[in-house]
Every structure is written in C-alpha cells, then in structure tokens.
Amino acid sequence: MEIAGLPIPQDLAAGYARSGITKLYPPQAACVEAGLFSGKNLLIAIPTASGKTLVAEMGMHHQVARGGKCLYIVPLRALASEKFEEFSGKGLRVGIATGDFDRRDDYLGRNDIIVATSEKVDSLLRNRTPWLADITLLVLDEVHLIDDPSRGATLEMVIAKLRHKTPDLQIIALSATIGNPADLAGWLDAELVESDWRPVDLREGVFFQDGIRFADRDRVVERRSKYEDLDLVLDTVAEGGQCLVFVSSRKNAEAFAKRAASGLKLQNPVLAGYADKIRSNAATGMGKTLAACVAQGAAFHHAGLAREERQIIEQGFREGHIKVISSTPTLAAGLNLPARRVIVRDYLRFNAAEGGMVPIPVREYRQMAGRAGRPHLDPYGEAVLLAKSEEMVEELFDCYIEAAAEDVQSRCADEAVLCTHILSLIATGFTRERDEVLAFMDGTFYAHQGESPRALSRAVHRVLEFLREAEMITEVGEWLEATEYGSLVSRLYIDPRSAEVIVKAMIGQKEYTDIGLLHLLCSTPDMPTLYVRRDDMYLLDRFLADHRDDLWMEIPWDAGEGFDRSLKTALLLTDWADELGEDVICERYNVGPGDVYGMIESVAWLVHASRHLAGLFAPHLTGPIEEMELRTKHGIKKELLPLIRLRGIGRVRARRLFNNNLGSIEALRAAGPAKVGAILGQGIAAQIFEQLEGRREEIGEASEEQSTLSRFG
C-alpha cells in the first residue's frame, strides 16, 4: 500500500518519503483496511519495530486535519520525551505533560497532539482540565500495562473516564505482547489487527556449551573466554552488530559491563568523549565505573543512574559506538533501543513476596526479545537464552520461545486501588450515587472480563464506607458528594489512605520537626522506600536513641521492615535537605543518583500535598512545611531559601554566595555585578541582576519549573 495515496497531509507523506518510507508494512496496511481513517477503534497487536507508532502518527495527523485533537498516553516519562521528539517538527503543535499533579495545564489545549503519562491524564481529569473534552483520538501506547500491578488500574480508569466523557472517541491501542488481545479489543469496541510479521527476521534460540540452538538450525559460537555471555557479545560485535544483555539486578548489570569492557577493549575518540562527559559529572564510584566501561565500548543501564548518564548511554548506543549495554528489564519497557542480538541471561528474578527466585513472565521475555534486529541495519535479529544443562534447553524453548504471552488482567479489584479512583469519580462529578458508581465500574475492563460482580460490589461499598468515615465524602440518601477535604485530596493526586495518615499525625502536633514530617510522609502508601540492609540497622538504632522524640509517629511495639524502610528513606531525604553531597548520600545509603532523584521527586510532591492539608487541619504547620517544600525540591538548608528563588541559582551556587556573605537579595544588590561575577561568573551575575532590576519574570516564578535533578550539580 503506497503512502502517497493515503488521506494524510501531503507534507507528512513527503517527510516519510524523504526518510525512505514510501510503502506500508503489511500490518500497517491491515490497520488502514480495518478503519484507521474512518474513525474505527483499533487494537494493534504486532511485534516491536513493525511500525505501530507510524500508524498512530498517521491517524493523529488525519484527525487534526479534520479539526480534531489527539492525546497520546505512554507509561513512562522517558518514553513521553521520546515520543514528543518523534512527533515534533512535522507540521503539528505538540505538547508534553508529565509534571505537577494539581495543575490544569490549560495552556496545553492549544496543541494538536498532547503526549502524557496515564497518571498525568488522571490528574488532569481530576482537576477538570477543559481541553480534555476536545480530544477526538486517544492513542494508548503499551496498552498491555493495564495489567501492571502498580499503575494498571490508573490506565484502565483513565480509559473508562475518557470514553464516558466522549462516547464517540476514536481509540488506537498499541502493544506487542498480549496473550488475550481479543478480550481487550472487545472491551475497547475495537477492531483487532494482529500479526507476527516483522521487518527484520527474529531468530529465537538457546545457547548451550558452544553454540546457539534454534528451532531449525544450530549456530556455532567461537569460545574466546571462559564466560558464555561474553563470548556471545564478542561474536556479535565481530560481525558488526550490537548487543543488549538483560540481567536480574543492578549489581549483575554493572559486573557484566566491566567484563564486556575488558573483553572488547575498544578505543576511539567518540567513546572517549562519552566517557569524559560521564566522568566530569560523576560524583560517585558507580559513575566513574560507568565512564571507564563506556571508554571501552560497554555500558550498564538501570534506574540508579542519573538521567544525564542514561541519555549519554542511549545516544552512544543508537549511534553505534557503544557496542553492548547490560541492563535490568527497565530498558525493555518501551524505549527504542534495538540491537542485533538480545541476550536474556537471567530469567530468574528475586521476588520478596515469593521468598526467592522466580521465573520472569513470558510477556517480559517477549518485550526483551522484541528489541532484537534493527530495521534497515541488521539482516536479522537474535534473541538468545542461556541454558545450564541439556534438559534446560528444551525447558527454555517450552517456557519462553514457544509459549504464548500471559493474558492481561484488570487490576481494579484491589480495594486500595479503588479507594483513590472512587473518590475521584465522586469529586469530579462522574458519579453522584452509589448505583452510579457501580454502573461506572460496569464499564471497566474488570467487569468486561466477567469477574465476580458481587465481589466488586462489596469492594465498592467498603471503599465508600471508608471515605465516608474519613469525612472525604458525605452521603444523604443515595446522593454522594465530596467534602472540601475529599476534593482537595483528589486534586492533589494522593492516595486517600496517605491523606488520612498525614492528617491524623498533623492534628494536635504542636512542634514542627524536619524528620517528623519526612518520616511521616515516608510512612504513607504513596512513598517508595529504600531496602534496609543489616549494615543499616546500626545507623537507624543510633538515630532512634538520640531523636526518638522528634518523630511524629509512634514507634510500633512490633516495628518491622516497613518502619525501618520508612526511617532509612526519611534520613536520606533529611541529609539531602541538609546539603550533604550526592556522593556521600549514595555511599551512606547504598543507592545511585537516580534513586536519590526518585526519592526527592516522590517526597517533594507529598510535602506539597501536606502543606495544603495543613492549611485545612493544622495551619500552624503551613509555614515550616512550605519551607521544607523548597528545601526538599532543591536540597538546601533554610538559610539559602532567599537565594534559591533566583533563576539559575541551585544548591551549589546558592551555597557559594552564602559562604561569601551574600545570603540575601539585599546583600546581592549591595555587592554589585562585579563582585557576584567574581564568585559565579559574569554570565550568571548578569542574569541575576537582570532579575533584580525587574527586566525578567518575578523572582521565583520559574523556580518551580526547574528540575530537581539539576540541583545535583
């Protein structure tokens, strides 16, 4: 099917032609035939790299040409940024929404395409963002994540709300790994486009002893070392390819990258440049190790890395200079990083709930294997599992290569999940009576799958009772209405259970303490917490011996792992707000820069929410909590608060000014540009004095937009 003959803007078709895309792949043509341009809902279940995104992009341009507006939902912020870049510069106005959860972001409505995470869209619905009513096409990327235990229910409820709001909304759902696509397509009233076609042939096999066993052939791999995984990498690189190696833990990812670097021993100016960039910003041993690996053509990738480090690695791999990345499975979740060969080395992973190592799901294996084969670059792609015995070869074929992906299941049956979403339904006026709540839930994927209606009804009634007792909703007869408290909790986008923990602790709390607030927030369901090692217990016990009275929450007599984890996380955040260096924090708590950033991002939002809750229930705490909001965001002591409101001033520059007796706006004015320039540089000094003279936006207006991560420097 020729692209030139499709009902899309000529400029878009011409852009595709310049990129060498003039014809549709067979699955893409099937999407057109299924009703892409006639408003039909589609569930597109085709392999990675088979052109799902291009189908969605054509559909969006077609909709906009007819006066429509498009919303593209992704699971990850990193993926949102990738799609924003991919869709930009093609004639339409593209916006991205991943930030604060209590803003309406009305300005985004001027865009033709808005890319957002499901959590952000949920928050926009709660804040009654007007432009959502104008959406005519909804694209759901990685829709199989409706099954994800942590975020699947949010995606499902967002879909249900948007369909309720705009019944004739066109939906395009994308996935490569669904075991029951017909089930999901039925819920979405969608035409199912299913195909195994790939632009690059995928060969799946198992490595054992000295070769890879495929279903129809064997391939000998030269043994160059005592490590099977390294030999597979060297074999790929020798024939001009790149490798992704998936392992079970960060420690394993780092260890393999060091092994691969020693085996590759590549040297060139480009790799040296990447390594220098990483090394110049590295404040931890992990960053320096990464730089050393990259200098020789290998890298590791996991959530503990700083954002800049991940970006450099991804760029280096896309450009073909970094030959191998060892990674935890996070890299398989949507980011566009294909490779000639994918090695799934570790298919067992520790699961705390199971109390040991458990096999990864088939769906996860398929996500990894789907990265094999770069279109237009590789003649084929290989996905290789490693076996330890002859018997295991057949087992891996049966359990992964020849197995179907698991069915996706709704996650809406969990009462803890239902609590936040039912409050949202009531607070935003989607439902006004108990029967309406149940009727809305009848439109969910959970109900479509035929799960127990009685169990769902009981769960809904228990949630309504909790919300009523917490005074977040009132009920007169069958009429349900959110209270001021309930509406605030919904708009703030926090779990009602978290709000109750916070409010109960704040009421009657006479004195404010930093650790009291931070430990309280780290004890809520919304806050991720750090693992506690045996070595951490001395630090925690010593702190409790000296500061027990500073905590706002009582120490339970059976305080277990949950208490220890919340306290360890709170101590890390306290150290951050007390300006401890990133390197010290990472070493003290055995974490990476990315972990620190994640904790700061999570708690900063909870501090923001607790400030608003304090305004309702504990006004005397509002002032110090507002100060802590800025301190956690920027990682500064209280004395730097006047300086941090200036654009371009982070924790490092603010401390430098303060240590030079320039700790206030008045002191800066008195010092003059020359003295400030001698401390920070003339360019920064000029920027500061332009603000002080009022030629730019009011001081601090943009400080909220500066990312926490930039404060590490």
Tab-separated table of N, CA, C and O in Angstrom, residues 128-185:
chain	number	residue	atom	x	y	z
A	128	ARG	N	-10.327	18.784	36.255
A	128	ARG	CA	-11.326	19.253	35.297
A	128	ARG	C	-10.727	20.114	34.187
A	128	ARG	O	-11.234	21.192	33.853
A	129	THR	N	-9.622	19.657	33.649
A	129	THR	CA	-8.967	20.373	32.553
A	129	THR	C	-9.905	20.442	31.345
A	129	THR	O	-10.329	19.402	30.823
A	130	PRO	N	-10.239	21.638	30.871
A	130	PRO	CA	-11.297	21.762	29.858
A	130	PRO	C	-10.967	21.141	28.510
A	130	PRO	O	-11.857	20.621	27.838
A	131	TRP	N	-9.697	21.187	28.074
A	131	TRP	CA	-9.400	20.733	26.720
A	131	TRP	C	-9.546	19.221	26.547
A	131	TRP	O	-9.579	18.718	25.418
A	132	LEU	N	-9.643	18.468	27.655
A	132	LEU	CA	-9.851	17.028	27.524
A	132	LEU	C	-11.164	16.710	26.813
A	132	LEU	O	-11.291	15.666	26.161
A	133	ALA	N	-12.138	17.620	26.929
A	133	ALA	CA	-13.421	17.407	26.245
A	133	ALA	C	-13.279	17.527	24.731
A	133	ALA	O	-14.165	17.096	23.987
A	134	ASP	N	-12.166	18.119	24.252
A	134	ASP	CA	-11.965	18.305	22.816
A	134	ASP	C	-11.203	17.151	22.166
A	134	ASP	O	-11.009	17.154	20.944
A	135	ILE	N	-10.748	16.176	22.973
A	135	ILE	CA	-9.975	15.064	22.426
A	135	ILE	C	-10.875	14.193	21.553
A	135	ILE	O	-11.943	13.751	21.974
A	136	THR	N	-10.404	13.943	20.327
A	136	THR	CA	-11.175	13.098	19.407
A	136	THR	C	-10.481	11.771	19.116
A	136	THR	O	-11.119	10.836	18.627
A	137	LEU	N	-9.174	11.712	19.400
A	137	LEU	CA	-8.428	10.471	19.191
A	137	LEU	C	-7.540	10.214	20.401
A	137	LEU	O	-6.750	11.075	20.795
A	138	LEU	N	-7.668	9.035	20.963
A	138	LEU	CA	-6.859	8.610	22.108
A	138	LEU	C	-5.955	7.471	21.664
A	138	LEU	O	-6.437	6.436	21.185
A	139	VAL	N	-4.639	7.657	21.811
A	139	VAL	CA	-3.677	6.599	21.496
A	139	VAL	C	-3.129	6.051	22.811
A	139	VAL	O	-2.687	6.813	23.678
A	140	LEU	N	-3.146	4.741	22.950
A	140	LEU	CA	-2.693	4.069	24.167
A	140	LEU	C	-1.464	3.235	23.828
A	140	LEU	O	-1.565	2.153	23.257
A	141	ASP	N	-0.295	3.762	24.151
A	141	ASP	CA	0.948	3.042	23.869
A	141	ASP	C	1.207	2.027	24.987
A	141	ASP	O	0.975	2.327	26.159
A	142	GLU	N	1.717	0.863	24.624
A	142	GLU	CA	1.997	-0.210	25.599
A	142	GLU	C	0.748	-0.514	26.436
A	142	GLU	O	0.786	-0.575	27.667
A	143	VAL	N	-0.372	-0.723	25.765
A	143	VAL	CA	-1.652	-0.884	26.466
A	143	VAL	C	-1.684	-2.131	27.339
A	143	VAL	O	-2.499	-2.225	28.271
A	144	HIS	N	-0.788	-3.092	27.088
A	144	HIS	CA	-0.751	-4.286	27.937
A	144	HIS	C	-0.421	-3.951	29.394
A	144	HIS	O	-0.677	-4.755	30.290
A	145	LEU	N	0.105	-2.747	29.626
A	145	LEU	CA	0.426	-2.356	31.002
A	145	LEU	C	-0.826	-2.068	31.827
A	145	LEU	O	-0.729	-1.690	32.992
A	146	ILE	N	-1.984	-2.252	31.246
A	146	ILE	CA	-3.222	-2.235	32.023
A	146	ILE	C	-3.182	-3.350	33.068
A	146	ILE	O	-3.926	-3.336	34.057
A	147	ASP	N	-2.273	-4.297	32.873
A	147	ASP	CA	-2.082	-5.428	33.780
A	147	ASP	C	-1.030	-5.146	34.859
A	147	ASP	O	-0.828	-5.953	35.764
A	148	ASP	N	-0.373	-4.004	34.778
A	148	ASP	CA	0.706	-3.706	35.718
A	148	ASP	C	0.157	-3.503	37.129
A	148	ASP	O	-0.778	-2.727	37.326
A	149	PRO	N	0.725	-4.182	38.141
A	149	PRO	CA	0.178	-4.086	39.498
A	149	PRO	C	0.193	-2.681	40.081
A	149	PRO	O	-0.678	-2.321	40.869
A	150	SER	N	1.179	-1.861	39.705
A	150	SER	CA	1.304	-0.548	40.335
A	150	SER	C	0.554	0.559	39.596
A	150	SER	O	0.091	1.509	40.222
A	151	ARG	N	0.418	0.452	38.280
A	151	ARG	CA	-0.184	1.565	37.540
A	151	ARG	C	-1.276	1.132	36.578
A	151	ARG	O	-1.895	1.958	35.916
A	152	GLY	N	-1.548	-0.167	36.491
A	152	GLY	CA	-2.528	-0.647	35.534
A	152	GLY	C	-3.927	-0.122	35.775
A	152	GLY	O	-4.654	0.227	34.835
A	153	ALA	N	-4.333	-0.050	37.050
A	153	ALA	CA	-5.689	0.416	37.361
A	153	ALA	C	-5.878	1.867	36.944
A	153	ALA	O	-6.968	2.254	36.492
A	154	THR	N	-4.829	2.675	37.088
A	154	THR	CA	-4.929	4.078	36.677
A	154	THR	C	-5.167	4.174	35.178
A	154	THR	O	-6.030	4.932	34.719
A	155	LEU	N	-4.431	3.401	34.394
A	155	LEU	CA	-4.631	3.405	32.948
A	155	LEU	C	-6.052	2.961	32.608
A	155	LEU	O	-6.728	3.584	31.782
A	156	GLU	N	-6.522	1.911	33.246
A	156	GLU	CA	-7.870	1.406	32.973
A	156	GLU	C	-8.930	2.453	33.307
A	156	GLU	O	-9.866	2.669	32.525
A	157	MET	N	-8.804	3.122	34.447
A	157	MET	CA	-9.797	4.112	34.848
A	157	MET	C	-9.741	5.353	33.954
A	157	MET	O	-10.774	5.964	33.654
A	158	VAL	N	-8.541	5.724	33.515
A	158	VAL	CA	-8.410	6.859	32.593
A	158	VAL	C	-9.140	6.550	31.284
A	158	VAL	O	-9.880	7.397	30.751
A	159	ILE	N	-8.944	5.350	30.770
A	159	ILE	CA	-9.637	4.960	29.533
A	159	ILE	C	-11.149	5.009	29.741
A	159	ILE	O	-11.898	5.561	28.916
A	160	ALA	N	-11.601	4.437	30.862
A	160	ALA	CA	-13.048	4.400	31.138
A	160	ALA	C	-13.620	5.810	31.276
A	160	ALA	O	-14.710	6.108	30.767
A	161	LYS	N	-12.894	6.706	31.946
A	161	LYS	CA	-13.372	8.077	32.132
A	161	LYS	C	-13.437	8.830	30.804
A	161	LYS	O	-14.405	9.548	30.528
A	162	LEU	N	-12.388	8.701	29.991
A	162	LEU	CA	-12.368	9.421	28.717
A	162	LEU	C	-13.462	8.911	27.785
A	162	LEU	O	-14.083	9.690	27.053
A	163	ARG	N	-13.716	7.626	27.798
A	163	ARG	CA	-14.797	7.072	26.966
A	163	ARG	C	-16.159	7.524	27.487
A	163	ARG	O	-17.085	7.774	26.708
A	164	HIS	N	-16.278	7.624	28.817
A	164	HIS	CA	-17.522	8.103	29.421
A	164	HIS	C	-17.748	9.560	29.045
A	164	HIS	O	-18.871	9.988	28.755
A	165	LYS	N	-16.647	10.322	29.029
A	165	LYS	CA	-16.716	11.761	28.744
A	165	LYS	C	-17.016	12.019	27.270
A	165	LYS	O	-17.776	12.922	26.927
A	166	THR	N	-16.408	11.215	26.382
A	166	THR	CA	-16.565	11.387	24.931
A	166	THR	C	-16.871	10.028	24.319
A	166	THR	O	-15.961	9.301	23.887
A	167	PRO	N	-18.146	9.646	24.263
A	167	PRO	CA	-18.505	8.297	23.804
A	167	PRO	C	-18.046	7.965	22.388
A	167	PRO	O	-17.785	6.799	22.086
A	168	ASP	N	-17.937	8.972	21.505
A	168	ASP	CA	-17.532	8.678	20.127
A	168	ASP	C	-16.026	8.849	19.903
A	168	ASP	O	-15.550	8.976	18.773
A	169	LEU	N	-15.270	8.851	20.976
A	169	LEU	CA	-13.814	8.974	20.910
A	169	LEU	C	-13.216	7.804	20.127
A	169	LEU	O	-13.556	6.644	20.369
A	170	GLN	N	-12.329	8.104	19.176
A	170	GLN	CA	-11.603	7.030	18.498
A	170	GLN	C	-10.423	6.611	19.357
A	170	GLN	O	-9.724	7.456	19.930
A	171	ILE	N	-10.190	5.305	19.455
A	171	ILE	CA	-9.098	4.771	20.266
A	171	ILE	C	-8.192	3.919	19.388
A	171	ILE	O	-8.664	3.076	18.621
A	172	ILE	N	-6.883	4.165	19.507
A	172	ILE	CA	-5.880	3.300	18.878
A	172	ILE	C	-4.994	2.769	19.996
A	172	ILE	O	-4.266	3.532	20.642
A	173	ALA	N	-5.081	1.485	20.272
A	173	ALA	CA	-4.302	0.857	21.347
A	173	ALA	C	-3.168	0.046	20.732
A	173	ALA	O	-3.384	-0.702	19.771
A	174	LEU	N	-1.965	0.188	21.283
A	174	LEU	CA	-0.762	-0.420	20.713
A	174	LEU	C	-0.117	-1.372	21.711
A	174	LEU	O	0.029	-1.029	22.888
A	175	SER	N	0.292	-2.538	21.248
A	175	SER	CA	1.033	-3.462	22.104
A	175	SER	C	1.692	-4.529	21.256
A	175	SER	O	1.219	-4.863	20.163
A	176	ALA	N	2.792	-5.068	21.800
A	176	ALA	CA	3.444	-6.193	21.136
A	176	ALA	C	3.230	-7.495	21.898
A	176	ALA	O	3.539	-8.566	21.386
A	177	THR	N	2.725	-7.421	23.105
A	177	THR	CA	2.703	-8.603	23.970
A	177	THR	C	1.400	-8.708	24.743
A	177	THR	O	1.314	-8.289	25.899
A	178	ILE	N	0.383	-9.262	24.127
A	178	ILE	CA	-0.885	-9.516	24.810
A	178	ILE	C	-1.292	-10.959	24.547
A	178	ILE	O	-1.371	-11.384	23.389
A	179	GLY	N	-1.561	-11.707	25.596
A	179	GLY	CA	-1.985	-13.083	25.428
A	179	GLY	C	-3.436	-13.205	25.014
A	179	GLY	O	-3.832	-14.170	24.364
A	180	ASN	N	-4.260	-12.233	25.414
A	180	ASN	CA	-5.696	-12.265	25.117
A	180	ASN	C	-6.153	-10.983	24.420
A	180	ASN	O	-6.988	-10.235	24.941
A	181	PRO	N	-5.602	-10.691	23.237
A	181	PRO	CA	-5.931	-9.422	22.582
A	181	PRO	C	-7.419	-9.294	22.238
A	181	PRO	O	-7.965	-8.191	22.271
A	182	ALA	N	-8.072	-10.404	21.916
A	182	ALA	CA	-9.496	-10.327	21.566
A	182	ALA	C	-10.323	-9.860	22.753
A	182	ALA	O	-11.314	-9.129	22.594
A	183	ASP	N	-9.922	-10.266	23.949
A	183	ASP	CA	-10.618	-9.854	25.172
A	183	ASP	C	-10.527	-8.343	25.353
A	183	ASP	O	-11.522	-7.650	25.603
A	184	LEU	N	-9.306	-7.803	25.209
A	184	LEU	CA	-9.100	-6.363	25.375
A	184	LEU	C	-9.771	-5.584	24.244
A	184	LEU	O	-10.378	-4.527	24.476
A	185	ALA	N	-9.698	-6.115	23.026
A	185	ALA	CA	-10.348	-5.453	21.893
A	185	ALA	C	-11.859	-5.394	22.096
A	185	ALA	O	-12.508	-4.396	21.744
